[in-house]
Amino acid sequence: MRKIFITALTLLNLMPLTGQTTLTLDEATRLAIQNNRTLRNAALDMQMAGEQKREAYTQYFPKISASMLAFYSFDELVKGDGVIPQEIALLGAQFAPMVGQPFSYNELDRGYTASLSIMQPLYAGGQIRTGNKLADIQRDAMRLQLEMKEKDVVTRVTDAYWQIAQVQYNLQTLDAADRQMSEALKTVQTYVDAGLTQRNDLLKVQLRQQELTSNRLKLNNAEHVLRLLLAQMVGMAGEDVNINANSIEPEPPGSVFVNSQDAVLKRPELQLAQKAVEAGQLQVKMERGKHLPTLAVGLMGMQTGFGGLSDNTEKYVDRSRANALVLGTLSVPISSWWGGSHAIRRQKMKLEQARNTALDAREQLQIDIEQAWSNLTEAYDQVGIARQSVAQAEENLRMTADQHRAGTIALADLLDAETLHRKARTTLAGALAAYQQQRCAYVLKTRSNDERQY
């Protein structure tokens, strides 16, 4: 199983609820890959491509067919009457008395014929071999598409996972703000009782508390929806799913760096474009093969039988007969070249298009990897800036709170300091989540599914 290095947000250690399932990112990703219906369909596509390959291989085998025809007639098929002509006397003196004698015949009212043929293609313009190679490419293409879809699933699960972490971090921020406002309310109440400040300061603190309560409702609702979404992604729809992200420092982006020129070769998008070029080359051969001669040899065995023959006829005709034939067929499509040459040129043009697409894909994918690296390093720097802002905001809030308790500054300064502190922590939560998402995106773009690590 892929090893996932989970980094980032300092989360509240919530006590698990009854029946609640807590997942790490590794577990969530693994379950999503196992249970995603799109990936199941993609896996079935790959299996179907395998069956298509095995079907194409059978074209090398001889073609065997059997047939049988039986009939029964309500009247004899061969009927007639007449007189024996005088020419019969020429056959010998013994036939002379028969001249002029009447005769009649009624023959054949049933019969059958059965045959078995075996044809082995020797040459079909290379179409059989080319068809097998195309089936191989189709199977590889299905595998690459499965890999791409799996990466898409991992991206969506990772995004949802860190969005939940971001919301939970912001809920912690609201907890700290609630405690700060509760202390401020006690201090202001003491000053009001002592007549040192006006009563409207109490209202300002209470309004801030109501604002925090409103924000909490929004965050709780967002967390609920995101957890439902994550549960559906991992195949646990309707269950209570939570996350378990470790509170460790983000790893520097250098730990996952890969040279873009090397990484682009592992991109399934590029490999798929290259497969299209290979398929285009084979399609040219296939089209050319349609207009080349075909040669096959074979063997046919037949058994025939007749019934309803008169006794006299049966003296000279066998009631059944078996026979065998050795066959050879040669087909030369002469006139097909009139249109076939144009079809071949059309396939060559499609091949040129595929080559241009592959070259363009390589350049664009390398740019995509470079951009992903820039996004990752920028996200890491943003985390550092956000941490400095939080540290400064915490110190500012601490000093302001001390001065407010000492009565040397107004309540408005304390509320401003709390707002700055909350904003700084919210920015840090977003920066941490964004870094994790960018890290996942970079890893997915630079590694195959079997070697990626987060």
Short mmCIF file of C-alpha atoms in Angstrom, two decimals:
data_model
loop_
_atom_site.label_atom_id
_atom_site.label_comp_id
_atom_site.label_asym_id
_atom_site.label_seq_id
_atom_site.Cartn_x
_atom_site.Cartn_y
_atom_site.Cartn_z
CA MET A 1 0.00 0.00 0.00
CA ARG A 2 1.20 3.44 -0.85
CA LYS A 3 2.71 5.19 2.13
CA ILE A 4 1.19 8.59 2.74
CA PHE A 5 3.12 11.25 4.62
CA ILE A 6 0.30 13.36 6.04
CA THR A 7 1.31 16.90 6.91
CA ALA A 8 -0.19 19.96 8.14
CA LEU A 9 -3.03 21.24 10.22
CA THR A 10 -3.08 21.32 14.03
CA LEU A 11 -6.52 19.85 14.66
CA LEU A 12 -8.75 19.62 17.70
CA ASN A 13 -8.59 16.16 19.24
CA LEU A 14 -12.27 15.37 19.22
CA MET A 15 -13.61 12.40 21.16
CA PRO A 16 -15.05 9.96 18.60
CA LEU A 17 -18.82 9.70 18.62
CA THR A 18 -20.64 6.40 18.91
CA GLY A 19 -20.46 4.65 15.57
CA GLN A 20 -18.09 7.22 14.14
CA THR A 21 -15.37 6.11 11.72
CA THR A 22 -12.15 8.13 11.81
CA LEU A 23 -9.98 7.91 8.71
CA THR A 24 -6.46 8.95 7.87
CA LEU A 25 -5.85 10.31 4.39
CA ASP A 26 -4.22 7.02 3.43
CA GLU A 27 -7.27 5.05 4.54
CA ALA A 28 -9.70 7.44 2.87
CA THR A 29 -7.79 7.28 -0.41
CA ARG A 30 -7.56 3.49 -0.35
CA LEU A 31 -11.28 3.08 0.37
CA ALA A 32 -12.20 5.56 -2.35
CA ILE A 33 -10.15 3.67 -4.92
CA GLN A 34 -11.73 0.38 -3.87
CA ASN A 35 -15.32 1.59 -3.84
CA ASN A 36 -15.49 4.24 -6.55
CA ARG A 37 -17.98 3.17 -9.20
CA THR A 38 -16.24 5.09 -11.97
CA LEU A 39 -13.04 3.16 -11.26
CA ARG A 40 -14.99 -0.09 -11.20
CA ASN A 41 -16.37 0.68 -14.65
CA ALA A 42 -12.88 1.62 -15.86
CA ALA A 43 -11.56 -1.70 -14.54
CA LEU A 44 -14.32 -3.48 -16.45
CA ASP A 45 -13.30 -1.56 -19.57
CA MET A 46 -9.77 -2.87 -19.12
CA GLN A 47 -11.08 -6.43 -18.70
CA MET A 48 -13.16 -6.03 -21.86
CA ALA A 49 -10.04 -4.85 -23.69
CA GLY A 50 -8.32 -8.04 -22.51
CA GLU A 51 -11.17 -10.11 -23.90
CA GLN A 52 -10.91 -8.20 -27.16
CA LYS A 53 -7.21 -9.06 -27.31
CA ARG A 54 -7.95 -12.75 -26.78
CA GLU A 55 -10.66 -12.55 -29.42
CA ALA A 56 -8.22 -11.01 -31.90
CA TYR A 57 -5.72 -13.81 -31.21
CA THR A 58 -8.24 -16.43 -32.33
CA GLN A 59 -8.02 -15.01 -35.87
CA TYR A 60 -4.78 -17.02 -36.20
CA PHE A 61 -6.73 -20.27 -35.78
CA PRO A 62 -8.42 -22.19 -38.62
CA LYS A 63 -12.05 -21.40 -39.38
CA ILE A 64 -14.18 -24.50 -38.86
CA SER A 65 -17.78 -24.71 -40.01
CA ALA A 66 -20.33 -27.48 -40.38
CA SER A 67 -23.63 -27.56 -42.23
CA MET A 68 -26.39 -30.04 -42.92
CA LEU A 69 -29.41 -30.03 -45.23
CA ALA A 70 -32.20 -32.60 -45.17
CA PHE A 71 -35.42 -32.66 -47.16
CA TYR A 72 -38.54 -34.69 -47.60
CA SER A 73 -40.81 -34.20 -50.61
CA PHE A 74 -44.52 -35.04 -50.64
CA ASP A 75 -44.07 -36.23 -54.21
CA GLU A 76 -41.13 -37.67 -56.08
CA LEU A 77 -38.86 -35.04 -57.50
CA VAL A 78 -37.99 -36.98 -60.68
CA LYS A 79 -41.05 -38.21 -62.61
CA GLY A 80 -41.82 -39.00 -66.24
CA ASP A 81 -43.03 -41.57 -68.87
CA GLY A 82 -42.55 -42.34 -72.58
CA VAL A 83 -41.48 -45.06 -75.05
CA ILE A 84 -38.04 -46.48 -75.57
CA PRO A 85 -36.53 -45.01 -78.76
CA GLN A 86 -35.21 -47.16 -81.55
CA GLU A 87 -31.70 -45.87 -80.97
CA ILE A 88 -31.53 -48.31 -78.08
CA ALA A 89 -31.11 -51.11 -80.65
CA LEU A 90 -27.74 -49.71 -81.57
CA LEU A 91 -26.47 -50.84 -78.23
CA GLY A 92 -26.90 -54.49 -79.15
CA ALA A 93 -29.27 -57.10 -80.56
CA GLN A 94 -30.56 -57.92 -77.12
CA PHE A 95 -32.05 -54.40 -76.85
CA ALA A 96 -34.02 -54.60 -80.12
CA PRO A 97 -37.19 -56.11 -78.53
CA MET A 98 -37.37 -53.12 -76.18
CA VAL A 99 -37.85 -50.56 -78.95
CA GLY A 100 -41.27 -48.94 -78.75
CA GLN A 101 -42.05 -50.32 -75.30
CA PRO A 102 -43.58 -47.81 -72.85
CA PHE A 103 -41.76 -46.90 -69.64
CA SER A 104 -42.27 -44.63 -66.55
CA TYR A 105 -40.12 -43.47 -63.64
CA ASN A 106 -40.77 -41.99 -60.14
CA GLU A 107 -37.62 -41.32 -58.17
CA LEU A 108 -36.19 -39.38 -55.19
CA ASP A 109 -38.49 -38.03 -52.46
CA ARG A 110 -35.99 -37.50 -49.61
CA GLY A 111 -32.33 -36.85 -49.06
CA TYR A 112 -29.65 -35.13 -47.01
CA THR A 113 -26.22 -33.60 -47.32
CA ALA A 114 -23.76 -32.84 -44.49
CA SER A 115 -20.41 -31.06 -44.76
CA LEU A 116 -17.51 -30.03 -42.55
CA SER A 117 -14.94 -27.48 -43.72
CA ILE A 118 -11.66 -26.25 -42.23
CA MET A 119 -10.02 -23.13 -43.70
CA GLN A 120 -6.64 -21.86 -42.55
CA PRO A 121 -5.71 -18.29 -43.57
CA LEU A 122 -2.11 -18.16 -44.75
CA TYR A 123 -1.95 -14.50 -45.70
CA ALA A 124 -4.49 -11.70 -45.23
CA GLY A 125 -2.44 -8.64 -46.04
CA GLY A 126 -1.10 -8.55 -42.47
CA GLN A 127 -4.54 -7.68 -41.11
CA ILE A 128 -4.57 -10.47 -38.50
CA ARG A 129 -1.18 -9.55 -37.04
CA THR A 130 -2.02 -5.83 -37.15
CA GLY A 131 -5.40 -6.46 -35.51
CA ASN A 132 -3.68 -8.23 -32.62
CA LYS A 133 -1.28 -5.33 -32.13
CA LEU A 134 -4.19 -2.87 -32.15
CA ALA A 135 -5.89 -4.97 -29.48
CA ASP A 136 -2.72 -4.73 -27.37
CA ILE A 137 -2.74 -0.95 -27.72
CA GLN A 138 -6.42 -0.79 -26.80
CA ARG A 139 -5.74 -2.75 -23.63
CA ASP A 140 -2.85 -0.45 -22.71
CA ALA A 141 -5.04 2.59 -23.39
CA MET A 142 -7.70 1.29 -21.01
CA ARG A 143 -5.04 0.79 -18.34
CA LEU A 144 -3.79 4.36 -18.77
CA GLN A 145 -7.33 5.74 -18.62
CA LEU A 146 -7.89 3.78 -15.41
CA GLU A 147 -4.74 5.34 -13.95
CA MET A 148 -5.92 8.82 -14.91
CA LYS A 149 -9.34 8.26 -13.36
CA GLU A 150 -7.73 6.90 -10.20
CA LYS A 151 -5.66 10.07 -9.89
CA ASP A 152 -8.81 12.13 -10.30
CA VAL A 153 -10.43 10.22 -7.44
CA VAL A 154 -7.37 10.74 -5.23
CA THR A 155 -7.42 14.47 -5.99
CA ARG A 156 -11.08 14.85 -5.04
CA VAL A 157 -10.68 12.83 -1.83
CA THR A 158 -7.58 14.81 -0.85
CA ASP A 159 -9.31 18.13 -1.47
CA ALA A 160 -12.33 17.13 0.61
CA TYR A 161 -10.10 15.75 3.38
CA TRP A 162 -8.10 18.95 3.81
CA GLN A 163 -11.17 21.13 3.47
CA ILE A 164 -12.57 19.32 6.51
CA ALA A 165 -9.26 19.85 8.30
CA GLN A 166 -9.38 23.55 7.43
CA VAL A 167 -12.90 23.88 8.82
CA GLN A 168 -11.95 22.08 12.03
CA TYR A 169 -8.94 24.32 12.46
CA ASN A 170 -11.18 27.36 12.05
CA LEU A 171 -13.53 25.93 14.68
CA GLN A 172 -10.57 25.82 17.06
CA THR A 173 -9.94 29.45 16.24
CA LEU A 174 -13.53 30.26 17.21
CA ASP A 175 -13.06 28.35 20.48
CA ALA A 176 -10.06 30.53 21.31
CA ALA A 177 -12.01 33.65 20.34
CA ASP A 178 -14.95 32.57 22.54
CA ARG A 179 -12.63 32.18 25.50
CA GLN A 180 -11.08 35.56 24.80
CA MET A 181 -14.50 37.25 24.63
CA SER A 182 -15.67 35.49 27.79
CA GLU A 183 -12.67 36.89 29.66
CA ALA A 184 -13.26 40.31 28.09
CA LEU A 185 -16.92 40.21 29.17
CA LYS A 186 -15.90 39.57 32.78
CA THR A 187 -13.39 42.42 32.64
CA VAL A 188 -15.88 44.86 31.10
CA GLN A 189 -18.56 43.82 33.61
CA THR A 190 -16.13 44.59 36.43
CA TYR A 191 -15.38 48.02 34.93
CA VAL A 192 -19.08 48.78 34.46
CA ASP A 193 -19.83 47.79 38.06
CA ALA A 194 -16.99 50.05 39.21
CA GLY A 195 -18.24 52.88 37.00
CA LEU A 196 -15.01 52.98 35.03
CA THR A 197 -16.62 52.43 31.61
CA GLN A 198 -19.95 52.73 29.91
CA ARG A 199 -22.48 49.92 29.66
CA ASN A 200 -22.42 49.90 25.86
CA ASP A 201 -19.01 48.18 26.06
CA LEU A 202 -20.90 45.14 27.34
CA LEU A 203 -23.10 45.29 24.26
CA LYS A 204 -20.05 45.42 22.00
CA VAL A 205 -18.63 42.25 23.55
CA GLN A 206 -22.00 40.50 23.36
CA LEU A 207 -22.35 41.48 19.70
CA ARG A 208 -18.92 39.99 19.03
CA GLN A 209 -19.98 36.78 20.80
CA GLN A 210 -23.09 36.59 18.63
CA GLU A 211 -20.95 37.09 15.53
CA LEU A 212 -18.75 34.20 16.63
CA THR A 213 -21.83 32.04 17.23
CA SER A 214 -23.09 32.82 13.72
CA ASN A 215 -19.71 31.91 12.24
CA ARG A 216 -19.73 28.66 14.19
CA LEU A 217 -23.11 27.69 12.73
CA LYS A 218 -21.76 28.22 9.21
CA LEU A 219 -18.62 26.21 9.91
CA ASN A 220 -20.55 23.37 11.54
CA ASN A 221 -22.82 23.16 8.52
CA ALA A 222 -19.85 23.22 6.13
CA GLU A 223 -18.12 20.44 8.10
CA HIS A 224 -21.28 18.34 8.08
CA VAL A 225 -21.66 18.61 4.31
CA LEU A 226 -17.96 17.94 3.67
CA ARG A 227 -18.00 14.86 5.88
CA LEU A 228 -21.08 13.56 4.05
CA LEU A 229 -19.23 14.11 0.76
CA LEU A 230 -16.14 12.31 2.02
CA ALA A 231 -18.27 9.39 3.26
CA GLN A 232 -19.85 9.05 -0.17
CA MET A 233 -16.44 9.17 -1.87
CA VAL A 234 -15.02 6.35 0.27
CA GLY A 235 -18.08 4.13 -0.13
CA MET A 236 -19.55 4.77 3.33
CA ALA A 237 -22.53 6.92 2.37
CA GLY A 238 -24.82 7.65 5.31
CA GLU A 239 -22.20 6.79 7.94
CA ASP A 240 -20.55 9.20 10.38
CA VAL A 241 -17.05 9.70 8.96
CA ASN A 242 -14.39 11.96 10.47
CA ILE A 243 -10.74 12.61 9.66
CA ASN A 244 -7.56 12.04 11.61
CA ALA A 245 -4.84 14.40 10.34
CA ASN A 246 -1.62 14.44 12.34
CA SER A 247 -0.42 17.75 13.76
CA ILE A 248 3.07 17.81 12.28
CA GLU A 249 4.96 20.44 10.35
CA PRO A 250 4.57 20.41 6.56
CA GLU A 251 7.50 18.73 4.86
CA PRO A 252 9.51 21.04 2.62
CA PRO A 253 8.54 20.64 -1.04
CA GLY A 254 12.08 19.58 -1.94
CA SER A 255 11.34 16.11 -0.54
CA VAL A 256 9.04 15.37 -3.49
CA PHE A 257 10.87 17.25 -6.26
CA VAL A 258 11.29 15.45 -9.59
CA ASN A 259 12.91 16.79 -12.74
CA SER A 260 10.09 17.76 -15.09
CA GLN A 261 11.78 16.19 -18.13
CA ASP A 262 11.84 12.84 -16.35
CA ALA A 263 8.44 13.23 -14.75
CA VAL A 264 6.64 14.01 -18.00
CA LEU A 265 7.54 10.55 -19.33
CA LYS A 266 5.48 8.99 -16.53
CA ARG A 267 2.36 10.99 -17.27
CA PRO A 268 -0.43 8.71 -18.51
CA GLU A 269 -1.69 11.55 -20.68
CA LEU A 270 1.58 11.51 -22.66
CA GLN A 271 1.67 7.72 -22.82
CA LEU A 272 -1.90 7.74 -24.09
CA ALA A 273 -0.96 10.22 -26.82
CA GLN A 274 1.99 8.02 -27.78
CA LYS A 275 -0.33 5.01 -27.93
CA ALA A 276 -2.48 6.99 -30.35
CA VAL A 277 0.58 7.40 -32.60
CA GLU A 278 1.27 3.66 -32.46
CA ALA A 279 -2.38 2.95 -33.23
CA GLY A 280 -2.23 5.37 -36.16
CA GLN A 281 0.76 3.55 -37.62
CA LEU A 282 -1.07 0.25 -37.34
CA GLN A 283 -4.22 1.72 -38.86
CA VAL A 284 -2.20 2.66 -41.95
CA LYS A 285 -0.99 -0.95 -42.19
CA MET A 286 -4.50 -2.25 -41.61
CA GLU A 287 -5.93 -0.05 -44.38
CA ARG A 288 -3.17 -1.15 -46.75
CA GLY A 289 -3.81 -4.78 -45.85
CA LYS A 290 -7.46 -4.47 -46.88
CA HIS A 291 -6.33 -4.00 -50.47
CA LEU A 292 -3.74 -6.79 -50.61
CA PRO A 293 -4.35 -10.39 -51.78
CA THR A 294 -5.59 -12.98 -49.30
CA LEU A 295 -4.65 -16.65 -49.39
CA ALA A 296 -6.18 -19.56 -47.52
CA VAL A 297 -6.13 -23.37 -47.76
CA GLY A 298 -8.58 -25.82 -46.35
CA LEU A 299 -10.23 -29.22 -46.34
CA MET A 300 -13.91 -30.08 -46.82
CA GLY A 301 -15.65 -33.37 -46.16
CA MET A 302 -19.16 -34.15 -47.45
CA GLN A 303 -21.70 -36.89 -46.90
CA THR A 304 -24.81 -37.15 -49.10
CA GLY A 305 -27.72 -39.58 -49.12
CA PHE A 306 -30.93 -40.09 -51.12
CA GLY A 307 -34.12 -42.02 -50.51
CA GLY A 308 -37.22 -42.93 -52.48
CA LEU A 309 -35.34 -44.62 -55.33
CA SER A 310 -36.81 -47.51 -57.22
CA ASP A 311 -35.26 -50.97 -56.91
CA ASN A 312 -34.01 -50.79 -60.47
CA THR A 313 -32.34 -47.43 -59.90
CA GLU A 314 -30.69 -48.58 -56.69
CA LYS A 315 -28.84 -51.17 -58.71
CA TYR A 316 -26.90 -48.36 -60.38
CA VAL A 317 -26.97 -45.48 -57.88
CA ASP A 318 -25.48 -45.50 -54.36
CA ARG A 319 -27.95 -44.46 -51.67
CA SER A 320 -25.18 -42.50 -49.85
CA ARG A 321 -21.75 -41.24 -50.76
CA ALA A 322 -18.87 -39.58 -48.88
CA ASN A 323 -16.19 -37.37 -50.40
CA ALA A 324 -13.45 -34.95 -49.42
CA LEU A 325 -11.97 -31.89 -51.09
CA VAL A 326 -8.75 -29.98 -50.64
CA LEU A 327 -9.39 -26.25 -51.15
CA GLY A 328 -7.28 -23.23 -51.87
CA THR A 329 -8.54 -19.67 -52.26
CA LEU A 330 -6.73 -16.62 -53.56
CA SER A 331 -8.51 -13.26 -53.61
CA VAL A 332 -6.95 -10.24 -55.33
CA PRO A 333 -8.94 -6.99 -54.79
CA ILE A 334 -7.91 -5.26 -58.01
CA SER A 335 -10.50 -2.50 -58.28
CA SER A 336 -10.43 -1.68 -54.55
CA TRP A 337 -7.22 0.26 -55.10
CA TRP A 338 -9.22 2.93 -56.90
CA GLY A 339 -10.62 4.13 -53.59
CA GLY A 340 -8.14 2.33 -51.34
CA SER A 341 -5.24 4.64 -52.16
CA HIS A 342 -7.28 7.57 -50.89
CA ALA A 343 -8.23 5.69 -47.73
CA ILE A 344 -4.56 4.95 -47.05
CA ARG A 345 -3.60 8.59 -47.50
CA ARG A 346 -6.41 9.57 -45.13
CA GLN A 347 -5.03 7.25 -42.48
CA LYS A 348 -1.56 8.71 -42.97
CA MET A 349 -2.99 12.18 -42.38
CA LYS A 350 -4.61 10.96 -39.16
CA LEU A 351 -1.24 9.53 -38.13
CA GLU A 352 0.39 12.92 -38.68
CA GLN A 353 -2.31 14.51 -36.53
CA ALA A 354 -1.61 12.00 -33.76
CA ARG A 355 2.11 12.80 -33.90
CA ASN A 356 1.43 16.52 -33.64
CA THR A 357 -0.91 15.92 -30.71
CA ALA A 358 1.73 13.83 -28.92
CA LEU A 359 4.40 16.50 -29.35
CA ASP A 360 2.03 19.20 -28.16
CA ALA A 361 0.97 17.06 -25.18
CA ARG A 362 4.59 16.56 -24.10
CA GLU A 363 5.30 20.28 -24.13
CA GLN A 364 2.09 21.20 -22.33
CA LEU A 365 2.51 18.47 -19.71
CA GLN A 366 6.05 19.63 -18.93
CA ILE A 367 4.72 23.15 -18.46
CA ASP A 368 1.97 21.72 -16.26
CA ILE A 369 4.55 20.02 -14.04
CA GLU A 370 6.64 23.19 -13.78
CA GLN A 371 3.53 25.15 -12.85
CA ALA A 372 2.60 22.55 -10.24
CA TRP A 373 6.06 22.91 -8.70
CA SER A 374 5.73 26.70 -8.64
CA ASN A 375 2.33 26.39 -7.00
CA LEU A 376 3.75 24.01 -4.41
CA THR A 377 6.72 26.20 -3.46
CA GLU A 378 4.49 29.25 -3.34
CA ALA A 379 2.02 27.43 -1.08
CA TYR A 380 4.88 26.43 1.25
CA ASP A 381 6.11 30.03 1.44
CA GLN A 382 2.56 31.19 2.14
CA VAL A 383 2.44 28.81 5.12
CA GLY A 384 5.59 30.37 6.51
CA ILE A 385 4.22 33.88 6.07
CA ALA A 386 0.91 32.87 7.65
CA ARG A 387 2.70 31.35 10.64
CA GLN A 388 4.62 34.57 11.21
CA SER A 389 1.37 36.52 11.01
CA VAL A 390 -0.26 34.22 13.57
CA ALA A 391 2.68 34.56 15.94
CA GLN A 392 2.58 38.34 15.65
CA ALA A 393 -1.21 38.42 16.00
CA GLU A 394 -1.02 36.20 19.11
CA GLU A 395 1.56 38.46 20.71
CA ASN A 396 -0.47 41.53 19.81
CA LEU A 397 -3.61 39.98 21.28
CA ARG A 398 -1.80 38.96 24.46
CA MET A 399 -0.36 42.44 25.00
CA THR A 400 -3.68 44.12 24.17
CA ALA A 401 -5.59 41.82 26.53
CA ASP A 402 -3.13 42.57 29.35
CA GLN A 403 -3.42 46.31 28.75
CA HIS A 404 -7.21 46.10 28.64
CA ARG A 405 -7.30 44.25 31.94
CA ALA A 406 -5.05 46.97 33.35
CA GLY A 407 -7.43 49.58 32.00
CA THR A 408 -4.85 51.36 29.89
CA ILE A 409 -6.53 50.84 26.48
CA ALA A 410 -10.09 50.86 25.20
CA LEU A 411 -12.25 47.82 24.43
CA ALA A 412 -12.18 48.66 20.72
CA ASP A 413 -8.44 47.95 20.63
CA LEU A 414 -9.02 44.53 22.16
CA LEU A 415 -11.77 43.72 19.63
CA ASP A 416 -9.50 44.82 16.77
CA ALA A 417 -6.68 42.63 18.11
CA GLU A 418 -9.04 39.65 18.37
CA THR A 419 -10.21 40.22 14.79
CA LEU A 420 -6.63 40.34 13.53
CA HIS A 421 -5.78 37.17 15.44
CA ARG A 422 -8.80 35.29 14.09
CA LYS A 423 -8.08 36.46 10.56
CA ALA A 424 -4.44 35.38 10.82
CA ARG A 425 -5.39 31.90 12.03
CA THR A 426 -8.01 31.56 9.29
CA THR A 427 -5.40 32.52 6.72
CA LEU A 428 -3.00 29.94 8.18
CA ALA A 429 -5.68 27.22 8.00
CA GLY A 430 -6.27 28.03 4.34
CA ALA A 431 -2.54 28.09 3.61
CA LEU A 432 -1.97 24.71 5.27
CA ALA A 433 -4.87 23.10 3.41
CA ALA A 434 -3.76 24.67 0.11
CA TYR A 435 -0.22 23.37 0.62
CA GLN A 436 -1.48 19.81 1.17
CA GLN A 437 -3.65 20.02 -1.92
CA GLN A 438 -0.82 21.42 -4.03
CA ARG A 439 1.53 18.75 -2.70
CA CYS A 440 -0.91 16.02 -3.69
CA ALA A 441 -1.39 17.61 -7.12
CA TYR A 442 2.38 17.74 -7.71
CA VAL A 443 2.91 14.13 -6.63
CA LEU A 444 0.11 12.92 -8.88
CA LYS A 445 1.59 14.79 -11.82
CA THR A 446 5.14 13.50 -11.37
CA ARG A 447 4.72 9.86 -10.32
CA SER A 448 2.91 6.79 -11.45
CA ASN A 449 0.19 5.35 -9.23
CA ASP A 450 2.51 2.63 -7.94
CA GLU A 451 5.26 4.94 -6.71
CA ARG A 452 3.51 8.07 -5.46
CA GLN A 453 3.89 9.15 -1.83
CA TYR A 454 2.17 12.09 -0.22
#
